[in-house]
RNA sequence: GCGCCAGUAGCUCAGUUGGAUAGAGCAGCAGCCUUCUAAGCUGCGGGUCAGGGGUUCGAAUCCCUUCUGGCGUGCCA
């Protein structure tokens, strides 16, 4: 009834290799067979202390109270049933009522072949049930080169996308381009001033509000090369339009290039300007008006957002007749829902805290479920060099751009460091550390493990030890704790990916990857893989490290980091 | 003032969402290459989990409160 086979097959048909789930199901089965209530509330975990076994459950402690049985007594009853399964080497009671499991090597051996058979599909699942999720990230103004926070957003958003896709969501990546509005006007003015400067005009002091970056001068030179003085002969409106069009297309292209260099692809780039031309602004205003939550005051039109949880009401249309940023952005969010997404994830920079309540308010006012909108805030990034914080000033145009960073430390290191930190915590980025090609740098630590395995496999092929096919019996040769620990670790990945997707926590992936690599390096230092004297053992270990290599490459790929075969 | 986020080893950070003796990596000290990549491995020190209350079998984790730092609090985006 609680035999091992049905559960094992159940796991296999789902193409999931997860011991945790196997245990959870098994314990549930035993509980219902014993007619105990509340079987969903317990957890199965990997204990910190290896002496506590491979896995551990708190089932007896959690269920003791509601069933009015002492925890240890309940544990004894459970253990008696659980022990009937031959895939456990040991099932023990410990402490206040934990049940600790030691997994039989034979199960690990089966799993190793399983992971191998799954290949690139290992870790894949239907967990997300095809839910359509839109992840919006970066969404910077096209008024300059992308900055460091955009780079962090890119790494974060893209990795989240990759993991969610892996576990069965249907996510899309989107970049909202704010190519309309006030900031674009200022950009055009800045460009015009620089252009006049080139033509020898005295422009006086460069305005405080304008864009001071050197790139504006470069744009001016480029525009001058094509248009020359002719641009000044155009009427003002046409001239400004030409400036805008030129600057936006140049800067947007620059941003696209940055993203490409960072291996981030967006399914969609949505233009605010295009949205406005489609008339969405008027639409949104009419929706809000119909919902009875707008009013006029001091020649402006307001949204009574404070009735829906915001601190105060917000202006929709300014007294000069122009629209605030909020309106087209809300319209944009509504198009996401109209396009069929049931979960909207916005990845925002640290300076948008105050903005979210009004967006939520609008969702409520328009009777959308506001759970549909989920905002993740990335905190700021501080760059350090030689222990000193690199000071940046956007106003003075003194910033380290995303491209500077990629030039300096490379895509792999940059992505790694950005992903490795929790989203809502400040990130101290040590430029020197990211540059170092030694053991202080975790990126190289992981890539090195991959390269090392490739090197061993190459050696095995050269020595003609690499078999045409791996026989199932080879598994039995893997008996060392370091070998089984590697398999154990790999079985944790599918569950981890689901956790990352569910809680939107990509930072767990680098941690996991480092742990897997650490186990491999330890194994490598202790045992020799290729040894012609022990052919079967060598082949069993080759199988093991090849599977580790593929799993590792999979992890790196999810982070958008290359897996080099040689270093 | 109010709101959001953070505070864990000398430094940078994890901590399986409430589990057992809080863990890595650097930095410090001591070791390991005639053998598949030493960009690696092994060992040793190092803690009032910012402080104080509370919730329960059990708290770094949840609640309250104080302190410190960052950000926000535009008819900017």
mmCIF file of N, CA, C and O in Angstrom, chain A residues 369-444:
data_model
loop_
_atom_site.group_PDB
_atom_site.id
_atom_site.type_symbol
_atom_site.label_atom_id
_atom_site.label_comp_id
_atom_site.label_asym_id
_atom_site.label_seq_id
_atom_site.Cartn_x
_atom_site.Cartn_y
_atom_site.Cartn_z
ATOM 1 N N UNK A 369 -8.418 43.419 -10.220
ATOM 2 C CA UNK A 369 -7.838 42.794 -9.044
ATOM 3 C C UNK A 369 -6.415 43.333 -8.899
ATOM 4 O O UNK A 369 -5.593 43.151 -9.786
ATOM 5 N N UNK A 370 -6.125 44.030 -7.806
ATOM 6 C CA UNK A 370 -4.803 44.650 -7.762
ATOM 7 C C UNK A 370 -3.687 43.667 -7.392
ATOM 8 O O UNK A 370 -2.523 44.013 -7.405
ATOM 9 N N UNK A 371 -4.056 42.410 -7.124
ATOM 10 C CA UNK A 371 -3.028 41.383 -6.954
ATOM 11 C C UNK A 371 -2.324 41.076 -8.264
ATOM 12 O O UNK A 371 -1.228 40.519 -8.280
ATOM 13 N N UNK A 372 -3.003 41.448 -9.341
ATOM 14 C CA UNK A 372 -2.445 41.135 -10.651
ATOM 15 C C UNK A 372 -1.132 41.901 -10.863
ATOM 16 O O UNK A 372 -0.250 41.454 -11.577
ATOM 17 N N UNK A 373 -1.016 43.047 -10.199
ATOM 18 C CA UNK A 373 0.190 43.872 -10.347
ATOM 19 C C UNK A 373 1.160 43.592 -9.212
ATOM 20 O O UNK A 373 0.802 43.668 -8.040
ATOM 21 N N UNK A 374 2.353 43.274 -9.585
ATOM 22 C CA UNK A 374 3.374 42.967 -8.582
ATOM 23 C C UNK A 374 4.600 43.802 -8.906
ATOM 24 O O UNK A 374 5.085 43.782 -10.030
ATOM 25 N N UNK A 375 5.063 44.563 -7.934
ATOM 26 C CA UNK A 375 6.204 45.439 -8.198
ATOM 27 C C UNK A 375 7.407 44.985 -7.381
ATOM 28 O O UNK A 375 7.307 44.770 -6.177
ATOM 29 N N UNK A 376 8.499 44.801 -8.074
ATOM 30 C CA UNK A 376 9.742 44.446 -7.392
ATOM 31 C C UNK A 376 10.671 45.643 -7.461
ATOM 32 O O UNK A 376 10.932 46.170 -8.540
ATOM 33 N N UNK A 377 11.140 46.072 -6.300
ATOM 34 C CA UNK A 377 12.051 47.206 -6.280
ATOM 35 C C UNK A 377 13.484 46.732 -6.192
ATOM 36 O O UNK A 377 13.838 45.952 -5.312
ATOM 37 N N UNK A 378 14.282 47.223 -7.100
ATOM 38 C CA UNK A 378 15.714 46.980 -7.005
ATOM 39 C C UNK A 378 16.317 48.171 -6.288
ATOM 40 O O UNK A 378 16.012 49.312 -6.611
ATOM 41 N N UNK A 379 17.145 47.907 -5.323
ATOM 42 C CA UNK A 379 17.800 49.020 -4.633
ATOM 43 C C UNK A 379 19.021 49.468 -5.421
ATOM 44 O O UNK A 379 19.442 48.826 -6.376
ATOM 45 N N UNK A 380 19.577 50.555 -4.970
ATOM 46 C CA UNK A 380 20.637 51.182 -5.751
ATOM 47 C C UNK A 380 21.921 50.352 -5.769
ATOM 48 O O UNK A 380 22.128 49.468 -4.954
ATOM 49 N N UNK A 381 22.733 50.666 -6.728
ATOM 50 C CA UNK A 381 24.018 49.991 -6.872
ATOM 51 C C UNK A 381 25.120 50.995 -6.566
ATOM 52 O O UNK A 381 25.146 52.088 -7.118
ATOM 53 N N UNK A 382 26.011 50.638 -5.655
ATOM 54 C CA UNK A 382 27.167 51.476 -5.385
ATOM 55 C C UNK A 382 28.407 50.809 -5.950
ATOM 56 O O UNK A 382 28.677 49.650 -5.655
ATOM 57 N N UNK A 383 29.121 51.550 -6.756
ATOM 58 C CA UNK A 383 30.357 51.005 -7.310
ATOM 59 C C UNK A 383 31.524 51.320 -6.393
ATOM 60 O O UNK A 383 31.619 52.427 -5.854
ATOM 61 N N UNK A 384 32.369 50.344 -6.213
ATOM 62 C CA UNK A 384 33.561 50.547 -5.396
ATOM 63 C C UNK A 384 34.807 50.245 -6.208
ATOM 64 O O UNK A 384 34.849 49.296 -6.987
ATOM 65 N N UNK A 385 35.791 51.067 -6.014
ATOM 66 C CA UNK A 385 37.071 50.832 -6.661
ATOM 67 C C UNK A 385 38.152 51.177 -5.658
ATOM 68 O O UNK A 385 38.132 52.249 -5.054
ATOM 69 N N UNK A 386 39.062 50.264 -5.447
ATOM 70 C CA UNK A 386 40.120 50.427 -4.446
ATOM 71 C C UNK A 386 39.531 50.795 -3.089
ATOM 72 O O UNK A 386 40.052 51.649 -2.384
ATOM 73 N N UNK A 387 38.422 50.184 -2.762
ATOM 74 C CA UNK A 387 37.792 50.435 -1.475
ATOM 75 C C UNK A 387 37.066 51.761 -1.388
ATOM 76 O O UNK A 387 36.455 52.072 -0.377
ATOM 77 N N UNK A 388 37.126 52.549 -2.456
ATOM 78 C CA UNK A 388 36.468 53.853 -2.457
ATOM 79 C C UNK A 388 35.183 53.784 -3.279
ATOM 80 O O UNK A 388 35.144 53.150 -4.332
ATOM 81 N N UNK A 389 34.179 54.457 -2.789
ATOM 82 C CA UNK A 389 32.947 54.520 -3.542
ATOM 83 C C UNK A 389 33.129 55.442 -4.742
ATOM 84 O O UNK A 389 33.638 56.558 -4.611
ATOM 85 N N UNK A 390 32.722 54.944 -5.905
ATOM 86 C CA UNK A 390 32.819 55.766 -7.107
ATOM 87 C C UNK A 390 31.668 56.751 -7.115
ATOM 88 O O UNK A 390 30.505 56.369 -7.135
ATOM 89 N N UNK A 391 31.997 58.011 -7.085
ATOM 90 C CA UNK A 391 30.954 59.041 -7.025
ATOM 91 C C UNK A 391 30.426 59.335 -8.420
ATOM 92 O O UNK A 391 31.164 59.466 -9.375
ATOM 93 N N UNK A 392 29.107 59.416 -8.480
ATOM 94 C CA UNK A 392 28.496 59.704 -9.772
ATOM 95 C C UNK A 392 27.523 60.863 -9.645
ATOM 96 O O UNK A 392 26.859 61.024 -8.636
ATOM 97 N N UNK A 393 27.457 61.623 -10.692
ATOM 98 C CA UNK A 393 26.494 62.710 -10.712
ATOM 99 C C UNK A 393 25.844 62.778 -12.074
ATOM 100 O O UNK A 393 26.500 63.028 -13.078
ATOM 101 N N UNK A 394 24.554 62.517 -12.097
ATOM 102 C CA UNK A 394 23.850 62.521 -13.361
ATOM 103 C C UNK A 394 23.781 63.946 -13.912
ATOM 104 O O UNK A 394 23.922 64.164 -15.104
ATOM 105 N N UNK A 395 23.587 64.851 -12.994
ATOM 106 C CA UNK A 395 23.460 66.246 -13.381
ATOM 107 C C UNK A 395 24.690 66.708 -14.163
ATOM 108 O O UNK A 395 24.605 67.327 -15.205
ATOM 109 N N UNK A 396 25.839 66.393 -13.644
ATOM 110 C CA UNK A 396 27.074 66.833 -14.290
ATOM 111 C C UNK A 396 27.468 65.891 -15.430
ATOM 112 O O UNK A 396 28.483 66.093 -16.078
ATOM 113 N N UNK A 397 26.621 64.876 -15.659
ATOM 114 C CA UNK A 397 26.923 63.951 -16.746
ATOM 115 C C UNK A 397 28.055 63.014 -16.420
ATOM 116 O O UNK A 397 28.626 62.370 -17.295
ATOM 117 N N UNK A 398 28.392 62.923 -15.133
ATOM 118 C CA UNK A 398 29.472 62.024 -14.729
ATOM 119 C C UNK A 398 28.885 60.728 -14.185
ATOM 120 O O UNK A 398 28.609 60.603 -13.009
ATOM 121 N N UNK A 399 28.630 59.797 -15.072
ATOM 122 C CA UNK A 399 28.114 58.521 -14.605
ATOM 123 C C UNK A 399 28.891 57.380 -15.244
ATOM 124 O O UNK A 399 29.452 57.522 -16.322
ATOM 125 N N UNK A 400 28.934 56.269 -14.529
ATOM 126 C CA UNK A 400 29.466 55.052 -15.132
ATOM 127 C C UNK A 400 28.291 54.358 -15.796
ATOM 128 O O UNK A 400 27.289 54.075 -15.154
ATOM 129 N N UNK A 401 28.386 54.147 -17.083
ATOM 130 C CA UNK A 401 27.260 53.573 -17.801
ATOM 131 C C UNK A 401 27.338 52.044 -17.791
ATOM 132 O O UNK A 401 28.350 51.451 -17.438
ATOM 133 N N UNK A 402 26.234 51.466 -18.235
ATOM 134 C CA UNK A 402 26.166 50.026 -18.374
ATOM 135 C C UNK A 402 27.252 49.527 -19.328
ATOM 136 O O UNK A 402 27.891 48.509 -19.082
ATOM 137 N N UNK A 403 27.459 50.280 -20.411
ATOM 138 C CA UNK A 403 28.490 49.884 -21.379
ATOM 139 C C UNK A 403 29.890 49.955 -20.769
ATOM 140 O O UNK A 403 30.724 49.087 -21.017
ATOM 141 N N UNK A 404 30.122 50.998 -19.973
ATOM 142 C CA UNK A 404 31.421 51.098 -19.280
ATOM 143 C C UNK A 404 31.661 49.840 -18.466
ATOM 144 O O UNK A 404 32.758 49.276 -18.467
ATOM 145 N N UNK A 405 30.618 49.434 -17.773
ATOM 146 C CA UNK A 405 30.737 48.274 -16.890
ATOM 147 C C UNK A 405 31.033 47.004 -17.689
ATOM 148 O O UNK A 405 31.909 46.211 -17.322
ATOM 149 N N UNK A 406 30.308 46.823 -18.775
ATOM 150 C CA UNK A 406 30.543 45.626 -19.597
ATOM 151 C C UNK A 406 31.959 45.670 -20.174
ATOM 152 O O UNK A 406 32.658 44.660 -20.214
ATOM 153 N N UNK A 407 32.373 46.864 -20.612
ATOM 154 C CA UNK A 407 33.746 47.000 -21.122
ATOM 155 C C UNK A 407 34.748 46.580 -20.063
ATOM 156 O O UNK A 407 35.727 45.899 -20.339
ATOM 157 N N UNK A 408 34.477 47.026 -18.856
ATOM 158 C CA UNK A 408 35.463 46.838 -17.796
ATOM 159 C C UNK A 408 35.499 45.410 -17.251
ATOM 160 O O UNK A 408 36.563 44.810 -17.171
ATOM 161 N N UNK A 409 34.337 44.860 -16.875
ATOM 162 C CA UNK A 409 34.359 43.554 -16.206
ATOM 163 C C UNK A 409 33.792 42.414 -17.049
ATOM 164 O O UNK A 409 33.932 41.251 -16.671
ATOM 165 N N UNK A 410 33.160 42.747 -18.158
ATOM 166 C CA UNK A 410 32.606 41.692 -19.002
ATOM 167 C C UNK A 410 31.184 41.337 -18.614
ATOM 168 O O UNK A 410 30.743 41.578 -17.503
ATOM 169 N N UNK A 411 30.491 40.747 -19.558
ATOM 170 C CA UNK A 411 29.085 40.411 -19.357
ATOM 171 C C UNK A 411 28.892 39.383 -18.251
ATOM 172 O O UNK A 411 28.017 39.528 -17.399
ATOM 173 N N UNK A 412 29.693 38.336 -18.273
ATOM 174 C CA UNK A 412 29.491 37.239 -17.330
ATOM 175 C C UNK A 412 29.609 37.706 -15.886
ATOM 176 O O UNK A 412 28.732 37.432 -15.058
ATOM 177 N N UNK A 413 30.688 38.396 -15.585
ATOM 178 C CA UNK A 413 30.903 38.842 -14.205
ATOM 179 C C UNK A 413 29.827 39.834 -13.788
ATOM 180 O O UNK A 413 29.277 39.757 -12.688
ATOM 181 N N UNK A 414 29.502 40.763 -14.681
ATOM 182 C CA UNK A 414 28.500 41.774 -14.347
ATOM 183 C C UNK A 414 27.159 41.119 -14.038
ATOM 184 O O UNK A 414 26.533 41.402 -13.013
ATOM 185 N N UNK A 415 26.734 40.224 -14.907
ATOM 186 C CA UNK A 415 25.443 39.563 -14.672
ATOM 187 C C UNK A 415 25.463 38.799 -13.362
ATOM 188 O O UNK A 415 24.514 38.850 -12.576
ATOM 189 N N UNK A 416 26.546 38.096 -13.141
ATOM 190 C CA UNK A 416 26.639 37.297 -11.929
ATOM 191 C C UNK A 416 26.483 38.150 -10.669
ATOM 192 O O UNK A 416 25.691 37.840 -9.786
ATOM 193 N N UNK A 417 27.239 39.218 -10.610
ATOM 194 C CA UNK A 417 27.199 40.053 -9.402
ATOM 195 C C UNK A 417 25.840 40.703 -9.191
ATOM 196 O O UNK A 417 25.406 40.892 -8.070
ATOM 197 N N UNK A 418 25.182 41.038 -10.279
ATOM 198 C CA UNK A 418 23.865 41.646 -10.148
ATOM 199 C C UNK A 418 22.822 40.640 -9.672
ATOM 200 O O UNK A 418 21.934 40.965 -8.902
ATOM 201 N N UNK A 419 22.941 39.417 -10.155
ATOM 202 C CA UNK A 419 21.945 38.419 -9.781
ATOM 203 C C UNK A 419 22.160 37.939 -8.354
ATOM 204 O O UNK A 419 21.235 37.596 -7.645
ATOM 205 N N UNK A 420 23.405 37.940 -7.925
ATOM 206 C CA UNK A 420 23.759 37.293 -6.664
ATOM 207 C C UNK A 420 23.182 37.969 -5.427
ATOM 208 O O UNK A 420 23.140 37.378 -4.361
ATOM 209 N N UNK A 421 22.737 39.203 -5.580
ATOM 210 C CA UNK A 421 22.255 39.943 -4.422
ATOM 211 C C UNK A 421 20.735 39.998 -4.444
ATOM 212 O O UNK A 421 20.125 40.147 -5.497
ATOM 213 N N UNK A 422 20.135 39.889 -3.266
ATOM 214 C CA UNK A 422 18.686 40.035 -3.143
ATOM 215 C C UNK A 422 18.226 41.351 -3.762
ATOM 216 O O UNK A 422 18.887 42.372 -3.625
ATOM 217 N N UNK A 423 17.059 41.331 -4.386
ATOM 218 C CA UNK A 423 16.584 42.505 -5.116
ATOM 219 C C UNK A 423 16.477 43.734 -4.223
ATOM 220 O O UNK A 423 16.973 44.804 -4.546
ATOM 221 N N UNK A 424 15.818 43.577 -3.083
ATOM 222 C CA UNK A 424 15.531 44.773 -2.288
ATOM 223 C C UNK A 424 16.618 45.090 -1.268
ATOM 224 O O UNK A 424 16.358 45.541 -0.179
ATOM 225 N N UNK A 425 17.834 44.839 -1.641
ATOM 226 C CA UNK A 425 18.949 45.252 -0.797
ATOM 227 C C UNK A 425 19.947 46.009 -1.667
ATOM 228 O O UNK A 425 20.063 45.753 -2.865
ATOM 229 N N UNK A 426 20.633 46.937 -1.060
ATOM 230 C CA UNK A 426 21.636 47.699 -1.798
ATOM 231 C C UNK A 426 22.733 46.757 -2.271
ATOM 232 O O UNK A 426 23.023 45.757 -1.626
ATOM 233 N N UNK A 427 23.290 47.092 -3.388
ATOM 234 C CA UNK A 427 24.336 46.246 -3.947
ATOM 235 C C UNK A 427 25.650 47.023 -4.007
ATOM 236 O O UNK A 427 25.739 48.063 -4.646
ATOM 237 N N UNK A 428 26.628 46.508 -3.302
ATOM 238 C CA UNK A 428 27.956 47.096 -3.414
ATOM 239 C C UNK A 428 28.746 46.310 -4.444
ATOM 240 O O UNK A 428 29.038 45.139 -4.241
ATOM 241 N N UNK A 429 29.033 46.953 -5.539
ATOM 242 C CA UNK A 429 29.687 46.277 -6.657
ATOM 243 C C UNK A 429 31.170 46.621 -6.635
ATOM 244 O O UNK A 429 31.559 47.756 -6.861
ATOM 245 N N UNK A 430 31.959 45.626 -6.362
ATOM 246 C CA UNK A 430 33.407 45.815 -6.282
ATOM 247 C C UNK A 430 34.019 45.573 -7.666
ATOM 248 O O UNK A 430 34.129 44.436 -8.114
ATOM 249 N N UNK A 431 34.386 46.654 -8.313
ATOM 250 C CA UNK A 431 34.892 46.546 -9.688
ATOM 251 C C UNK A 431 36.156 45.705 -9.762
ATOM 252 O O UNK A 431 36.352 44.929 -10.695
ATOM 253 N N UNK A 432 37.013 45.861 -8.779
ATOM 254 C CA UNK A 432 38.266 45.106 -8.814
ATOM 255 C C UNK A 432 38.017 43.616 -8.635
ATOM 256 O O UNK A 432 38.627 42.791 -9.307
ATOM 257 N N UNK A 433 37.096 43.294 -7.723
ATOM 258 C CA UNK A 433 36.796 41.885 -7.489
ATOM 259 C C UNK A 433 36.241 41.236 -8.748
ATOM 260 O O UNK A 433 36.630 40.133 -9.131
ATOM 261 N N UNK A 434 35.325 41.935 -9.402
ATOM 262 C CA UNK A 434 34.704 41.381 -10.602
ATOM 263 C C UNK A 434 35.738 41.180 -11.705
ATOM 264 O O UNK A 434 35.584 40.345 -12.576
ATOM 265 N N UNK A 435 36.807 41.981 -11.637
ATOM 266 C CA UNK A 435 37.847 41.905 -12.658
ATOM 267 C C UNK A 435 38.838 40.789 -12.411
ATOM 268 O O UNK A 435 39.485 40.288 -13.320
ATOM 269 N N UNK A 436 38.967 40.413 -11.156
ATOM 270 C CA UNK A 436 40.008 39.452 -10.815
ATOM 271 C C UNK A 436 39.713 38.091 -11.410
ATOM 272 O O UNK A 436 38.613 37.572 -11.305
ATOM 273 N N UNK A 437 40.711 37.532 -11.989
ATOM 274 C CA UNK A 437 40.540 36.191 -12.547
ATOM 275 C C UNK A 437 41.195 35.195 -11.593
ATOM 276 O O UNK A 437 42.129 34.493 -11.941
ATOM 277 N N UNK A 438 40.732 35.176 -10.397
ATOM 278 C CA UNK A 438 41.268 34.221 -9.433
ATOM 279 C C UNK A 438 40.175 33.765 -8.484
ATOM 280 O O UNK A 438 39.004 34.050 -8.669
ATOM 281 N N UNK A 439 40.586 33.059 -7.470
ATOM 282 C CA UNK A 439 39.622 32.385 -6.607
ATOM 283 C C UNK A 439 38.775 33.324 -5.760
ATOM 284 O O UNK A 439 37.891 32.888 -5.052
ATOM 285 N N UNK A 440 39.057 34.618 -5.816
ATOM 286 C CA UNK A 440 38.209 35.540 -5.059
ATOM 287 C C UNK A 440 36.931 35.840 -5.820
ATOM 288 O O UNK A 440 35.999 36.404 -5.281
ATOM 289 N N UNK A 441 36.934 35.459 -7.057
ATOM 290 C CA UNK A 441 35.826 35.818 -7.911
ATOM 291 C C UNK A 441 34.908 34.614 -8.142
ATOM 292 O O UNK A 441 35.275 33.676 -8.826
ATOM 293 N N UNK A 442 33.698 34.655 -7.587
ATOM 294 C CA UNK A 442 32.812 33.497 -7.652
ATOM 295 C C UNK A 442 32.412 33.102 -9.076
ATOM 296 O O UNK A 442 32.095 31.948 -9.325
ATOM 297 N N UNK A 443 32.407 34.065 -9.978
ATOM 298 C CA UNK A 443 32.051 33.739 -11.358
ATOM 299 C C UNK A 443 33.042 32.727 -11.923
ATOM 300 O O UNK A 443 32.674 31.725 -12.527
ATOM 301 N N UNK A 444 34.320 33.017 -11.675
ATOM 302 C CA UNK A 444 35.342 32.133 -12.206
ATOM 303 C C UNK A 444 35.349 30.800 -11.479
ATOM 304 O O UNK A 444 35.658 29.768 -12.063
#
